[in-house]
Structures are given as structure tokens and as C-alpha cells.
Short mmCIF file of C-alpha atoms in Angstrom, two decimals:
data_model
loop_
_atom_site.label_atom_id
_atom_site.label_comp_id
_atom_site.label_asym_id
_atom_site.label_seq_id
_atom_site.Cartn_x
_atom_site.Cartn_y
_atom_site.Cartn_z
CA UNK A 1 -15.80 3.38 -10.39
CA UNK A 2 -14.32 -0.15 -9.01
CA UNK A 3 -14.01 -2.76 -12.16
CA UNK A 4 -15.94 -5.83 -11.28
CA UNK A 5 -13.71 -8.99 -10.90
CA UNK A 6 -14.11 -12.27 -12.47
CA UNK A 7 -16.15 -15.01 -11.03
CA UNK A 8 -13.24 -17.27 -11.11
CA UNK A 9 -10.12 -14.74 -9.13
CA UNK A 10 -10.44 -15.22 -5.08
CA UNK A 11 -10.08 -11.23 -4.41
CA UNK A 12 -7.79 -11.66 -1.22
CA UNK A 13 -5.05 -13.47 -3.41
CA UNK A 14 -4.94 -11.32 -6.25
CA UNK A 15 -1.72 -10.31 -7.57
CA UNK A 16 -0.71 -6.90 -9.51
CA UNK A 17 2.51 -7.72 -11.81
CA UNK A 18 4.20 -4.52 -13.85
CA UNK A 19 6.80 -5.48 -16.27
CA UNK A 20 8.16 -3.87 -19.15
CA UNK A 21 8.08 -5.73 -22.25
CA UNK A 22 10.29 -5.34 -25.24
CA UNK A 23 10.24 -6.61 -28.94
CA UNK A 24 6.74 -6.81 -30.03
CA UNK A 25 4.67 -5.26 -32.49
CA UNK A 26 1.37 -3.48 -32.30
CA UNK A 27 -0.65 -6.79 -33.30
CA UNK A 28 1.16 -9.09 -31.25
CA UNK A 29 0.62 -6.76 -28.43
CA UNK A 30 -3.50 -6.83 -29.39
CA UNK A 31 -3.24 -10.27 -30.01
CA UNK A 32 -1.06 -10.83 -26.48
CA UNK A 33 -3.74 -8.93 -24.23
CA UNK A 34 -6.70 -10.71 -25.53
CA UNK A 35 -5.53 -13.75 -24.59
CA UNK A 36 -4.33 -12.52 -21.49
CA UNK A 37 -7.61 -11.21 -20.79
CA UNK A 38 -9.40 -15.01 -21.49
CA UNK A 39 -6.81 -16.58 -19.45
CA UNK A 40 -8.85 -17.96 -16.63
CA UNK A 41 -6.62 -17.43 -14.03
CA UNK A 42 -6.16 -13.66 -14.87
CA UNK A 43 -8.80 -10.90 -13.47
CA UNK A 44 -6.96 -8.23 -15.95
CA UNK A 45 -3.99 -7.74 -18.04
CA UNK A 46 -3.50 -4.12 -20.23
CA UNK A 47 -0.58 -2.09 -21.58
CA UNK A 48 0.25 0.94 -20.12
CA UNK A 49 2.78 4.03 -21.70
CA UNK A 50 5.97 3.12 -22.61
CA UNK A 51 5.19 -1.01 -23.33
CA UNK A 52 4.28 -1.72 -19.94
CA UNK A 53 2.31 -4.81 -19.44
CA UNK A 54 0.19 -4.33 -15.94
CA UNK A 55 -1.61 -8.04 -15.09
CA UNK A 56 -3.69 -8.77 -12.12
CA UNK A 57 -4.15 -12.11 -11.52
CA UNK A 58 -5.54 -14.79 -9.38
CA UNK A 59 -2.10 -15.97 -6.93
CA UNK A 60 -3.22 -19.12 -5.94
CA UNK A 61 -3.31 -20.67 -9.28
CA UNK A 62 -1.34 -18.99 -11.57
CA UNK A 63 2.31 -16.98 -11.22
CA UNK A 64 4.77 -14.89 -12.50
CA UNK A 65 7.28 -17.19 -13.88
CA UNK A 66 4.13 -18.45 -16.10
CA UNK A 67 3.41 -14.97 -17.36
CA UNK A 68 6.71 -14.67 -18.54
CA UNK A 69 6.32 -18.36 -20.43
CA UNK A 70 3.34 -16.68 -22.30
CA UNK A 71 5.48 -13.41 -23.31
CA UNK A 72 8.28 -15.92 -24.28
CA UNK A 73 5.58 -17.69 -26.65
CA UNK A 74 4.57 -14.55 -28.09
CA UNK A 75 8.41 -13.63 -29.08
CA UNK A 76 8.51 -11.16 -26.39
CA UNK A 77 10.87 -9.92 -24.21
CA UNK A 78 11.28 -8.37 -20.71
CA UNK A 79 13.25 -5.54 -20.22
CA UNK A 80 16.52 -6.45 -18.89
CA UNK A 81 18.36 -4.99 -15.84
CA UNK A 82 18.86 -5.29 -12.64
CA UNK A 83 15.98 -3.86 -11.01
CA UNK A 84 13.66 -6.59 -13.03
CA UNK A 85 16.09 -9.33 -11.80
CA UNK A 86 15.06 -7.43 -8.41
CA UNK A 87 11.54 -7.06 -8.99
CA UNK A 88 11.25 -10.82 -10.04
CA UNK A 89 13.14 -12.37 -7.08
CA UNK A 90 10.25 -9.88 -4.96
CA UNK A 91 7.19 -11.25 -6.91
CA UNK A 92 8.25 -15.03 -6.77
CA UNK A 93 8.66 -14.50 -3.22
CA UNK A 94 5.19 -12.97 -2.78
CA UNK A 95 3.75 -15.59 -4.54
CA UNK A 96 4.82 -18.28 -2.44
CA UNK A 97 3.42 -16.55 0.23
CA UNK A 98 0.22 -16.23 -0.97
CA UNK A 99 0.65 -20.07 -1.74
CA UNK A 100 1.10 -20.70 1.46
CA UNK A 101 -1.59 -18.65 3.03
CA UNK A 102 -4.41 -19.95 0.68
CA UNK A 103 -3.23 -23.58 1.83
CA UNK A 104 -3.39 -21.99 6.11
CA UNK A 105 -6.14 -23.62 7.80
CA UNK A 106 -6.68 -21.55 10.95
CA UNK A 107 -7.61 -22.30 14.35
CA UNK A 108 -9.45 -20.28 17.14
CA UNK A 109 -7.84 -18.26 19.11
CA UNK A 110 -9.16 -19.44 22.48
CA UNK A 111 -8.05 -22.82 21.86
CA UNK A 112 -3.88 -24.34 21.90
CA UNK A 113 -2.00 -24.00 18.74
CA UNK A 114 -1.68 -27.58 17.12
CA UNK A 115 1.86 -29.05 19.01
CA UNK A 116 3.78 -30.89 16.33
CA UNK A 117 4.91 -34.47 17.42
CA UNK A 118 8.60 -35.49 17.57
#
């Protein structure tokens, strides 16, 4: 069974973030996910084995560098290494990708391309 998403998350620019998250307790995790999970901008954010945070959440308005404000504010920690810096770099990327194609107008295919002037 498919979870229904939120009436506010454009489906085509959702985003799926896993990060491992270090340093806080079993309440501050409760308290963390519930307000993940009224965040506007995110569809839905749960912990997984082993303190993994797993968020899906609406691209176009929201990213990953903000997530990781919101663990900050809740005195957590991600788990440090070199295949987070990696992961990071990949889902800042993404995100400005999906940016950019929310902000694409297209145009028909049997028609020219726009020609940008000189």
C-alpha cells in the first residue's frame, strides 16, 4: 500500500534524504520527527535502525542544508566521515537541479528553440 502524499509536496520534485544522526536522546528524537512531520515543506520524515533519519521532502521549496539547520537546533549531530561529506556534495547538487527544472518553462517541439540575443 502507497502512503498518500501531502496536499502541499509537488510529487515530481520530491526528494528522499538518509542521514545518520548522532547525539540525541529518545525524546528529542520524538520530539524532532513530529515537527519534522508538520513541517510544510516535508511529505515524511521517520527514523530508521541504527539512528537513521529518512526525510522526503518537497525540492522546490525546501533543502538539505535546511534539514541539517533543524538537527543543529535540536543539538543533533550528523555522522561524520567522508562518505556524508560525499553524500552531501551529491544531494546539494540534486537539489539545484530540481531548482532549476521546476523554474524550466518548456516549449514545443515542432517549433525553434528560443535563440538568445548577443
Amino acid at each position: 500500500m502507497t502512503k498518500a502524499h501531502k496536499t502541499t509536496s509537488q510529487q515530481p520534485f520530491l526528494l528522499r534524504r538518509k542521514l545518520i544522526i548522532e547525539s540525541l536522546s529518545e525524546s528529542q528524537w520524538d520530539d524532532f520527527i513530529h515537527e519534522l512531520n508538520h513541517h510544510p515543506c516535508v511529505d515524511l520524515a521517520e527514523r530508521r535502525s541504527n539512528n537513521q533519519l529518512c526525510v522526503t521532502f518537497d525540492g522546490t521549496h525546501w533543502s538539505t542544508d535546511e534539514l541539517l539547520e533543524q538537527i543543529n537546533a535540536h543539538d543533533g549531530q550528523i555522522k561524520a566521515g567522508w562518505w556524508t561529506r560525499r553524500k552531501l556534495a551529491w544531494y546539494r547538487f540534486t537539489e539545484d537541479n530540481v531548482r532549476a527544472n521546476a523554474k524550466h518553462e518548456p516549449f514545443c517541439c515542432s517549433k525553434m528553440p528560443p535563440m538568445k540575443r548577443k
